[in-house]
mmCIF file of C-alpha atoms in Angstrom:
data_model
loop_
_atom_site.group_PDB
_atom_site.id
_atom_site.type_symbol
_atom_site.label_atom_id
_atom_site.label_comp_id
_atom_site.label_asym_id
_atom_site.label_seq_id
_atom_site.Cartn_x
_atom_site.Cartn_y
_atom_site.Cartn_z
ATOM 1 C CA MET A 162 98.847 90.609 93.763
ATOM 2 C CA SER A 163 99.409 87.598 91.516
ATOM 3 C CA ALA A 164 101.834 84.846 92.454
ATOM 4 C CA GLN A 165 104.185 85.897 89.648
ATOM 5 C CA ASP A 166 104.144 89.528 90.810
ATOM 6 C CA LYS A 167 104.902 88.392 94.341
ATOM 7 C CA ILE A 168 107.806 86.237 93.122
ATOM 8 C CA THR A 169 109.156 89.206 91.148
ATOM 9 C CA GLU A 170 108.914 91.459 94.204
ATOM 10 C CA LEU A 171 110.552 88.875 96.471
ATOM 11 C CA THR A 172 113.334 88.300 93.945
ATOM 12 C CA ALA A 173 114.079 92.024 93.940
ATOM 13 C CA THR A 174 114.057 91.991 97.749
ATOM 14 C CA ALA A 175 116.516 89.084 97.853
ATOM 15 C CA LYS A 176 118.850 90.712 95.330
ATOM 16 C CA ASP A 177 118.773 94.004 97.209
ATOM 17 C CA ALA A 178 119.534 92.254 100.512
ATOM 18 C CA LEU A 179 122.450 90.337 98.957
ATOM 19 C CA ALA A 180 123.872 93.535 97.495
ATOM 20 C CA ARG A 181 123.624 95.231 100.889
ATOM 21 C CA ALA A 182 125.277 92.224 102.542
ATOM 22 C CA LYS A 183 128.207 92.417 100.126
ATOM 23 C CA ALA A 184 128.581 96.143 100.761
ATOM 24 C CA ALA A 185 128.237 95.879 104.551
ATOM 25 C CA THR A 186 131.338 96.587 106.610
ATOM 26 C CA ASP A 187 129.826 95.501 109.911
ATOM 27 C CA ALA A 188 129.357 91.778 110.603
ATOM 28 C CA ALA A 189 125.994 92.297 112.296
ATOM 29 C CA ASP A 190 124.653 94.274 109.314
ATOM 30 C CA ARG A 191 125.962 91.641 106.913
ATOM 31 C CA ASP A 192 124.247 88.862 108.875
ATOM 32 C CA ARG A 193 120.991 90.849 108.948
ATOM 33 C CA HIS A 194 120.972 91.348 105.180
ATOM 34 C CA LEU A 195 121.919 87.723 104.488
ATOM 35 C CA ALA A 196 119.089 86.551 106.733
ATOM 36 C CA ALA A 197 116.661 88.855 104.894
ATOM 37 C CA ALA A 198 117.818 87.438 101.548
ATOM 38 C CA LYS A 199 117.359 83.906 102.845
ATOM 39 C CA ALA A 200 113.867 84.708 104.157
ATOM 40 C CA ALA A 201 112.875 86.151 100.766
ATOM 41 C CA THR A 202 114.274 83.098 98.975
ATOM 42 C CA GLU A 203 112.334 80.741 101.248
ATOM 43 C CA GLU A 204 109.172 82.728 100.597
ATOM 44 C CA ILE A 205 109.733 82.397 96.841
ATOM 45 C CA LYS A 206 109.993 78.623 97.269
ATOM 46 C CA ARG A 207 106.778 78.610 99.300
ATOM 47 C CA VAL A 208 104.864 80.636 96.705
ATOM 48 C CA LYS A 209 106.038 78.352 93.896
ATOM 49 C CA HIS A 210 105.127 75.294 95.957
ATOM 50 C CA ASP A 211 101.652 76.684 96.682
ATOM 51 C CA GLU A 212 101.106 77.474 93.003
ATOM 52 C CA ALA A 213 102.104 73.938 92.037
ATOM 53 C CA ILE A 214 99.607 72.508 94.536
ATOM 54 C CA LYS A 215 96.859 74.813 93.233
ATOM 55 C CA ALA A 216 97.596 73.750 89.670
ATOM 56 C CA ASP A 217 97.413 70.065 90.614
ATOM 57 C CA ALA A 218 94.166 70.633 92.504
ATOM 58 C CA GLN A 219 92.677 72.501 89.555
ATOM 59 C CA ARG A 220 93.626 69.724 87.163
ATOM 60 C CA LEU A 221 91.960 67.209 89.472
ATOM 61 C CA ALA A 222 88.862 69.385 89.805
ATOM 62 C CA ASP A 223 88.642 69.690 86.029
ATOM 63 C CA GLU A 224 88.698 65.914 85.767
ATOM 64 C CA ILE A 225 86.099 65.094 88.426
ATOM 65 C CA GLY A 226 84.039 68.293 88.548
ATOM 66 C CA ASP A 227 82.868 70.103 91.694
ATOM 67 C CA PRO A 228 79.746 68.326 93.030
ATOM 68 C CA ALA A 229 79.430 70.652 95.987
ATOM 69 C CA GLY A 230 79.738 73.800 93.924
ATOM 70 C CA GLY A 231 81.312 75.567 96.893
ATOM 71 C CA GLY A 232 83.778 78.421 96.738
ATOM 72 C CA ALA A 233 87.125 78.706 98.453
ATOM 73 C CA GLN A 234 87.299 79.749 102.085
ATOM 74 C CA ASP A 235 88.473 83.302 102.724
ATOM 75 C CA VAL A 236 91.870 83.165 104.372
ATOM 76 C CA ARG A 237 94.245 85.647 105.933
ATOM 77 C CA VAL A 238 97.922 85.493 106.776
ATOM 78 C CA GLY A 239 99.251 87.086 109.953
ATOM 79 C CA LEU A 240 102.665 88.359 111.030
ATOM 80 C CA PRO A 241 104.616 85.188 111.898
ATOM 81 C CA ILE A 242 106.005 86.222 115.305
ATOM 82 C CA THR A 243 102.501 86.316 116.773
ATOM 83 C CA ARG A 244 101.521 82.681 116.323
ATOM 84 C CA LYS A 245 102.370 80.586 119.375
ATOM 85 C CA GLY A 246 103.880 77.627 117.532
ATOM 86 C CA ARG A 247 106.065 79.772 115.315
ATOM 87 C CA SER A 248 107.128 81.925 118.256
ATOM 88 C CA ALA A 249 108.331 78.798 120.023
ATOM 89 C CA ALA A 250 110.251 77.627 116.960
ATOM 90 C CA LEU A 251 111.786 81.055 116.471
ATOM 91 C CA ALA A 252 112.672 81.388 120.146
ATOM 92 C CA LYS A 253 114.301 77.967 120.071
ATOM 93 C CA GLY A 254 116.423 79.059 117.122
ATOM 94 C CA ILE A 255 117.489 82.224 118.926
ATOM 95 C CA ALA A 256 118.184 80.339 122.151
ATOM 96 C CA ASP A 257 120.295 77.742 120.343
ATOM 97 C CA ARG A 258 122.348 80.477 118.702
ATOM 98 C CA MET A 259 122.800 82.268 122.009
ATOM 99 C CA THR A 260 123.628 79.159 124.056
ATOM 100 C CA PRO A 261 126.219 76.948 122.371
ATOM 101 C CA ASP A 262 127.543 73.846 124.103
ATOM 102 C CA ASP A 263 130.399 74.667 126.489
ATOM 103 C CA GLY A 264 132.205 71.374 125.781
ATOM 104 C CA PHE A 265 130.864 69.641 128.870
ATOM 105 C CA GLY A 266 127.338 68.965 127.621
ATOM 106 C CA ARG A 267 126.023 72.198 129.140
ATOM 107 C CA LYS A 268 124.634 75.318 127.537
ATOM 108 C CA ALA A 269 126.688 78.461 128.054
ATOM 109 C CA LEU A 270 125.344 81.936 127.299
ATOM 110 C CA VAL A 271 127.313 83.838 124.689
ATOM 111 C CA PRO A 272 128.166 87.053 126.578
ATOM 112 C CA SER A 273 128.706 89.132 123.490
ATOM 113 C CA GLY A 274 127.550 88.558 119.931
ATOM 114 C CA THR A 275 124.641 88.602 117.569
ATOM 115 C CA ALA A 276 122.070 85.952 116.767
ATOM 116 C CA VAL A 277 120.170 86.684 113.575
ATOM 117 C CA THR A 278 117.293 84.435 112.618
ATOM 118 C CA GLY A 279 114.837 84.632 109.764
ATOM 119 C CA LEU A 280 111.191 85.269 110.550
ATOM 120 C CA PRO A 281 109.448 81.982 109.632
ATOM 121 C CA LEU A 282 106.738 82.721 107.074
ATOM 122 C CA ASP A 283 104.000 80.221 107.787
ATOM 123 C CA PRO A 284 102.834 78.504 104.580
ATOM 124 C CA THR A 285 99.485 77.713 106.220
ATOM 125 C CA PRO A 286 97.173 80.771 106.217
ATOM 126 C CA VAL A 287 95.233 81.728 109.337
ATOM 127 C CA GLN A 288 91.649 80.880 108.427
ATOM 128 C CA LEU A 289 88.893 83.223 109.497
ATOM 129 C CA GLU A 290 87.147 80.475 111.450
ATOM 130 C CA GLN A 291 90.371 80.064 113.446
ATOM 131 C CA PRO A 292 91.205 83.674 114.342
ATOM 132 C CA GLY A 293 94.479 84.559 116.011
ATOM 133 C CA ALA A 294 94.736 86.201 119.391
ATOM 134 C CA THR A 295 96.340 89.440 118.222
ATOM 135 C CA ILE A 296 95.889 92.225 115.715
ATOM 136 C CA LEU A 297 99.019 91.153 113.874
ATOM 137 C CA ASP A 298 97.633 87.651 113.400
ATOM 138 C CA ALA A 299 94.648 89.074 111.560
ATOM 139 C CA LEU A 300 96.257 91.692 109.303
ATOM 140 C CA PRO A 301 97.885 91.001 105.920
ATOM 141 C CA THR A 302 101.695 91.209 105.913
ATOM 142 C CA ARG A 303 104.323 91.753 103.256
ATOM 143 C CA LEU A 304 108.071 91.174 103.181
ATOM 144 C CA SER A 305 109.776 94.419 102.188
ATOM 145 C CA THR A 306 113.029 96.205 101.487
ATOM 146 C CA ALA A 307 114.090 99.009 103.840
ATOM 147 C CA GLN A 308 112.976 101.734 101.411
ATOM 148 C CA TYR A 309 109.809 101.288 99.371
ATOM 149 C CA ALA A 310 106.875 103.087 97.771
ATOM 150 C CA TYR A 311 103.212 102.217 97.389
ATOM 151 C CA LEU A 312 100.036 103.731 95.940
ATOM 152 C CA ARG A 313 97.373 105.094 98.280
ATOM 153 C CA GLN A 314 93.793 105.731 97.183
ATOM 154 C CA THR A 315 92.535 108.923 98.803
ATOM 155 C CA SER A 316 89.296 109.315 96.860
ATOM 156 C CA ARG A 317 87.131 107.526 94.337
ATOM 157 C CA GLU A 318 84.485 108.715 91.903
ATOM 158 C CA ASN A 319 82.742 106.200 89.662
ATOM 159 C CA ASN A 320 81.132 107.846 86.649
ATOM 160 C CA ALA A 321 80.566 104.732 84.548
ATOM 161 C CA GLY A 322 77.297 104.858 82.647
ATOM 162 C CA VAL A 323 75.456 104.224 79.409
ATOM 163 C CA VAL A 324 76.908 106.222 76.512
ATOM 164 C CA ALA A 325 75.102 107.064 73.277
ATOM 165 C CA GLU A 326 76.828 106.422 69.983
ATOM 166 C CA GLY A 327 79.417 109.094 69.291
ATOM 167 C CA ALA A 328 78.974 110.694 72.720
ATOM 168 C CA LEU A 329 81.859 111.514 75.031
ATOM 169 C CA LYS A 330 82.612 108.793 77.574
ATOM 170 C CA PRO A 331 82.558 109.809 81.260
ATOM 171 C CA THR A 332 85.759 109.760 83.282
ATOM 172 C CA SER A 333 86.075 108.012 86.636
ATOM 173 C CA THR A 334 88.790 109.068 89.068
ATOM 174 C CA MET A 335 90.821 106.696 91.246
ATOM 175 C CA GLY A 336 92.447 109.320 93.478
ATOM 176 C CA LEU A 337 95.823 107.571 93.645
ATOM 177 C CA GLU A 338 98.945 109.099 95.146
ATOM 178 C CA SER A 339 102.445 107.679 95.481
ATOM 179 C CA VAL A 340 103.733 107.337 99.033
ATOM 180 C CA GLU A 341 107.429 106.846 99.765
ATOM 181 C CA GLU A 342 108.082 105.068 103.051
ATOM 182 C CA HIS A 343 110.680 103.078 104.950
ATOM 183 C CA LEU A 344 110.697 100.356 107.556
ATOM 184 C CA ARG A 345 110.996 101.586 111.134
ATOM 185 C CA VAL A 346 113.273 99.925 113.674
ATOM 186 C CA VAL A 347 111.383 98.452 116.622
ATOM 187 C CA ALA A 348 113.747 97.452 119.420
ATOM 188 C CA HIS A 349 114.286 97.206 123.148
ATOM 189 C CA LEU A 350 117.088 96.534 125.622
ATOM 190 C CA SER A 351 116.959 94.305 128.658
ATOM 191 C CA GLU A 352 118.069 95.453 132.068
ATOM 192 C CA PRO A 353 121.503 94.185 133.203
ATOM 193 C CA ILE A 354 121.221 90.431 133.823
ATOM 194 C CA TYR A 355 123.613 88.519 136.058
ATOM 195 C CA THR A 356 125.521 86.131 133.811
ATOM 196 C CA TYR A 357 125.291 83.130 136.113
ATOM 197 C CA HIS A 358 121.532 83.539 136.475
ATOM 198 C CA LEU A 359 121.287 82.905 132.755
ATOM 199 C CA THR A 360 123.785 80.071 132.535
ATOM 200 C CA ASP A 361 122.147 78.295 135.493
ATOM 201 C CA ASN A 362 118.557 78.950 134.410
ATOM 202 C CA ALA A 363 116.887 75.906 132.863
ATOM 203 C CA ASN A 364 114.078 78.137 131.540
ATOM 204 C CA LEU A 365 116.289 80.290 129.333
ATOM 205 C CA ARG A 366 114.362 79.265 126.250
ATOM 206 C CA SER A 367 111.056 80.358 127.807
ATOM 207 C CA PHE A 368 112.674 83.600 128.881
ATOM 208 C CA VAL A 369 113.774 84.329 125.317
ATOM 209 C CA GLU A 370 110.351 83.471 123.877
ATOM 210 C CA ASP A 371 108.146 85.229 126.397
ATOM 211 C CA GLU A 372 110.180 88.363 127.010
ATOM 212 C CA LEU A 373 111.953 89.169 123.765
ATOM 213 C CA LEU A 374 109.421 88.133 121.137
ATOM 214 C CA ASP A 375 106.317 89.215 123.028
ATOM 215 C CA GLY A 376 107.873 92.598 123.736
ATOM 216 C CA LEU A 377 108.401 93.177 120.023
ATOM 217 C CA ARG A 378 104.872 92.062 119.194
ATOM 218 C CA LEU A 379 103.311 94.416 121.725
ATOM 219 C CA ALA A 380 105.393 97.358 120.532
ATOM 220 C CA ILE A 381 104.482 96.777 116.878
ATOM 221 C CA GLU A 382 100.817 96.297 117.748
ATOM 222 C CA GLU A 383 100.701 99.588 119.667
ATOM 223 C CA GLN A 384 102.285 101.392 116.725
ATOM 224 C CA VAL A 385 99.846 99.809 114.271
ATOM 225 C CA VAL A 386 96.925 101.076 116.340
ATOM 226 C CA SER A 387 98.015 104.442 117.704
ATOM 227 C CA GLY A 388 101.372 105.487 116.231
ATOM 228 C CA ASP A 389 101.286 109.272 115.785
ATOM 229 C CA GLY A 390 103.490 109.440 112.689
ATOM 230 C CA THR A 391 106.078 111.727 114.278
ATOM 231 C CA GLY A 392 109.766 110.913 113.969
ATOM 232 C CA GLU A 393 110.177 107.174 113.451
ATOM 233 C CA HIS A 394 106.717 106.264 114.763
ATOM 234 C CA PHE A 395 104.256 104.469 112.507
ATOM 235 C CA THR A 396 101.172 106.357 111.398
ATOM 236 C CA GLY A 397 98.682 104.155 113.218
ATOM 237 C CA LEU A 398 95.115 103.308 112.280
ATOM 238 C CA LEU A 399 93.714 105.883 114.703
ATOM 239 C CA ASN A 400 95.734 108.684 113.098
ATOM 240 C CA VAL A 401 95.337 107.990 109.383
ATOM 241 C CA ASP A 402 94.183 110.983 107.342
ATOM 242 C CA GLY A 403 91.063 110.201 105.348
ATOM 243 C CA SER A 404 89.652 107.490 107.611
ATOM 244 C CA GLN A 405 85.933 107.418 108.427
ATOM 245 C CA ALA A 406 84.343 108.128 111.808
ATOM 246 C CA GLN A 407 81.286 106.503 113.372
ATOM 247 C CA ALA A 408 79.580 108.233 116.296
ATOM 248 C CA PHE A 409 78.088 106.246 119.170
ATOM 249 C CA SER A 410 74.572 104.957 118.437
ATOM 250 C CA VAL A 411 72.485 103.352 121.212
ATOM 251 C CA SER A 412 75.031 100.623 122.058
ATOM 252 C CA ALA A 413 78.474 99.380 121.106
ATOM 253 C CA ILE A 414 76.846 96.530 119.167
ATOM 254 C CA GLU A 415 74.717 98.900 117.077
ATOM 255 C CA THR A 416 77.631 101.293 116.611
ATOM 256 C CA VAL A 417 79.796 98.539 115.145
ATOM 257 C CA ARG A 418 76.964 97.580 112.783
ATOM 258 C CA LYS A 419 76.720 101.162 111.547
ATOM 259 C CA ALA A 420 80.489 101.254 111.057
ATOM 260 C CA ILE A 421 80.219 98.119 108.908
ATOM 261 C CA THR A 422 77.558 99.903 106.851
ATOM 262 C CA LYS A 423 79.945 102.809 106.221
ATOM 263 C CA LEU A 424 82.334 100.383 104.543
ATOM 264 C CA GLU A 425 79.625 98.565 102.604
ATOM 265 C CA ALA A 426 78.198 101.868 101.347
ATOM 266 C CA ILE A 427 81.420 102.567 99.417
ATOM 267 C CA GLY A 428 81.845 99.045 98.092
ATOM 268 C CA LEU A 429 84.224 97.743 100.766
ATOM 269 C CA ALA A 430 83.818 94.794 103.127
ATOM 270 C CA ALA A 431 84.433 94.701 106.870
ATOM 271 C CA GLY A 432 86.980 92.008 107.688
ATOM 272 C CA LEU A 433 88.115 92.894 111.199
ATOM 273 C CA VAL A 434 86.805 94.607 114.335
ATOM 274 C CA ILE A 435 89.359 95.715 116.944
ATOM 275 C CA VAL A 436 88.183 96.680 120.434
ATOM 276 C CA SER A 437 89.632 96.789 123.923
ATOM 277 C CA PRO A 438 89.208 93.649 126.074
ATOM 278 C CA THR A 439 86.825 95.513 128.399
ATOM 279 C CA ASP A 440 84.623 96.651 125.519
ATOM 280 C CA TRP A 441 84.517 93.111 124.120
ATOM 281 C CA GLU A 442 83.460 91.826 127.539
ATOM 282 C CA ALA A 443 80.683 94.434 127.648
ATOM 283 C CA ILE A 444 79.528 93.412 124.162
ATOM 284 C CA GLU A 445 79.468 89.726 125.098
ATOM 285 C CA LEU A 446 77.511 90.443 128.278
ATOM 286 C CA ALA A 447 75.149 93.066 126.818
ATOM 287 C CA ARG A 448 71.505 92.414 127.768
ATOM 288 C CA GLU A 449 68.245 93.581 126.279
ATOM 289 C CA SER A 450 66.377 96.136 128.342
ATOM 290 C CA GLY A 451 63.244 94.709 129.927
ATOM 291 C CA THR A 452 63.847 90.988 129.347
ATOM 292 C CA GLY A 453 67.373 90.808 130.721
ATOM 293 C CA SER A 454 68.254 88.329 127.976
ATOM 294 C CA LEU A 455 71.713 88.425 126.494
ATOM 295 C CA GLU A 456 71.562 90.783 123.506
ATOM 296 C CA LEU A 457 73.466 88.357 121.310
ATOM 297 C CA GLY A 458 71.135 85.501 122.227
ATOM 298 C CA SER A 459 73.960 83.570 123.861
ATOM 299 C CA PRO A 460 77.588 84.326 124.710
ATOM 300 C CA VAL A 461 79.736 84.593 121.605
ATOM 301 C CA ASP A 462 81.980 81.610 120.967
ATOM 302 C CA ARG A 463 85.315 82.930 122.187
ATOM 303 C CA ALA A 464 87.194 80.676 119.792
ATOM 304 C CA ARG A 465 85.466 82.356 116.831
ATOM 305 C CA ARG A 466 85.113 85.878 118.260
ATOM 306 C CA ARG A 467 82.640 87.303 115.785
ATOM 307 C CA LEU A 468 80.253 90.246 115.801
ATOM 308 C CA TRP A 469 77.794 90.676 112.943
ATOM 309 C CA GLY A 470 79.709 87.911 111.180
ATOM 310 C CA VAL A 471 83.008 89.824 111.353
ATOM 311 C CA GLN A 472 86.100 88.612 113.186
ATOM 312 C CA VAL A 473 86.808 90.478 116.439
ATOM 313 C CA VAL A 474 90.242 90.885 118.006
ATOM 314 C CA PRO A 475 90.322 92.293 121.550
ATOM 315 C CA SER A 476 93.554 94.218 122.088
ATOM 316 C CA PRO A 477 94.998 96.219 124.992
ATOM 317 C CA ALA A 478 96.505 98.534 122.359
ATOM 318 C CA VAL A 479 93.022 100.036 121.869
ATOM 319 C CA THR A 480 91.656 102.432 124.480
ATOM 320 C CA ALA A 481 88.317 101.476 126.032
ATOM 321 C CA GLY A 482 85.481 103.314 124.319
ATOM 322 C CA THR A 483 87.130 103.277 120.899
ATOM 323 C CA GLY A 484 86.832 100.612 118.221
ATOM 324 C CA LEU A 485 88.234 100.041 114.749
ATOM 325 C CA VAL A 486 86.350 98.402 111.888
ATOM 326 C CA LEU A 487 88.600 97.578 108.944
ATOM 327 C CA ASP A 488 88.430 96.475 105.373
ATOM 328 C CA THR A 489 91.540 94.302 105.682
ATOM 329 C CA SER A 490 92.449 94.707 102.010
ATOM 330 C CA SER A 491 93.066 98.390 102.783
ATOM 331 C CA VAL A 492 95.973 97.847 105.186
ATOM 332 C CA VAL A 493 99.198 95.845 105.246
ATOM 333 C CA VAL A 494 101.977 95.385 107.811
ATOM 334 C CA ARG A 495 105.416 95.442 106.191
ATOM 335 C CA HIS A 496 108.475 93.809 107.755
ATOM 336 C CA ASP A 497 111.997 92.771 106.769
ATOM 337 C CA GLY A 498 111.629 89.134 107.824
ATOM 338 C CA VAL A 499 114.429 89.315 110.387
ATOM 339 C CA ILE A 500 114.706 89.459 114.174
ATOM 340 C CA ALA A 501 118.199 90.277 115.476
ATOM 341 C CA VAL A 502 119.251 89.461 119.042
ATOM 342 C CA GLN A 503 122.544 90.802 120.340
ATOM 343 C CA TRP A 504 124.095 90.261 123.755
ATOM 344 C CA GLY A 505 126.754 92.608 125.049
ATOM 345 C CA THR A 506 128.092 94.681 127.903
ATOM 346 C CA THR A 507 128.240 98.398 128.538
ATOM 347 C CA GLY A 508 129.596 100.569 131.329
ATOM 348 C CA ASP A 509 130.647 98.418 134.267
ATOM 349 C CA ASP A 510 128.593 95.375 133.141
ATOM 350 C CA PHE A 511 131.750 93.410 132.314
ATOM 351 C CA GLU A 512 133.285 94.074 135.730
ATOM 352 C CA THR A 513 130.115 93.012 137.548
ATOM 353 C CA ASN A 514 129.330 89.897 135.459
ATOM 354 C CA HIS A 515 126.252 91.379 133.827
ATOM 355 C CA VAL A 516 125.039 91.309 130.232
ATOM 356 C CA ARG A 517 122.225 93.001 128.336
ATOM 357 C CA ALA A 518 120.149 91.866 125.395
ATOM 358 C CA ARG A 519 119.105 94.017 122.458
ATOM 359 C CA VAL A 520 116.283 92.721 120.284
ATOM 360 C CA GLU A 521 115.102 94.406 117.112
ATOM 361 C CA THR A 522 113.238 94.056 113.865
ATOM 362 C CA ARG A 523 111.983 96.463 111.224
ATOM 363 C CA ALA A 524 108.352 97.020 110.277
ATOM 364 C CA ASN A 525 105.789 99.617 109.248
ATOM 365 C CA LEU A 526 102.079 100.002 108.525
ATOM 366 C CA ASP A 527 100.750 100.940 105.087
ATOM 367 C CA VAL A 528 97.166 102.120 104.707
ATOM 368 C CA THR A 529 96.534 101.838 100.988
ATOM 369 C CA ARG A 530 92.907 102.951 101.266
ATOM 370 C CA PRO A 531 92.216 105.238 104.288
ATOM 371 C CA MET A 532 88.449 105.094 103.667
ATOM 372 C CA GLY A 533 88.703 101.390 104.536
ATOM 373 C CA VAL A 534 89.352 102.331 108.178
ATOM 374 C CA VAL A 535 86.414 103.306 110.400
ATOM 375 C CA VAL A 536 87.105 104.681 113.886
ATOM 376 C CA ALA A 537 84.042 104.039 116.051
ATOM 377 C CA ASP A 538 83.067 105.697 119.327
ATOM 378 C CA LEU A 539 81.753 102.826 121.468
ATOM 379 C CA ALA A 540 80.827 104.882 124.531
ATOM 380 C CA ALA A 541 77.969 107.326 125.007
#
């Protein structure tokens, strides 16, 4: 997608969110839509800023030439709530909204109310040589309206060829179908929390960051991998119709290589390998029969996490014995750019000095090219 197309899409998103905010009758809904509009507007500013920098860089390159002759590094942007620094900044914003000053220089928990904060879209892409720790760090993301549609390629037949003068030209098929989708609400409630434990707890900010944000990340990641598509569940990577399958072959290392070949054979490129932590440990420690030498020559650099030159993300969302090899241009995680945190009471919570937190966002997984997903059996 070009920068101009992205700006057009984001502008439509912002306008839609503003219209929904004006029509909202509930304060929480109005705040959510306003925050979504603001997030889209900030993203527009970022895209324009990036384009201006690229234009300046190109002008400079045209003036001085490119002595190295090198190409640009491949980069990937991940879902913002998964990066540690941005999680801390977001958690701080939520904590500040939830804990205003009580007039005596102390923070007091708001017992009932909503804190809505925009999801910070990091202008610095996650480079492949600096992989994130989660699946959501490594997958492309897109800001979206609640209802949307996209095109999915279910088949492809290339019949291009030499044509004699006056002869009929061959027809190639793209196999595109329109898919109507919507963002799914991902949310959870806390157990009843004693009010004074929160007001007296100096680590409230850490509590908000570690419990609320990480809980959302884990839930979204599990849906991205194994959502069964029923009800409001995502249709996860393991359950996508039209994906490819790779049977076990000799070892997990060889099996992954064959899965990469399945993508390359149809003109796609492997950009991500997802395995369980135990399978990644087994791959790192695999030894050649007879010599006892490590099969990879030496332990893989954990900071780079690569297998056959492809980034690897170990994830507890994947069952041991199963792996995913993806062409990352074939999938995208959509989200509304907003995390809403609401504190309130229910039942006898008010009488017993307890409060509960509700945290939610909206997201979904789009697989635009199912053949770009290979499910590999890593166990004999």
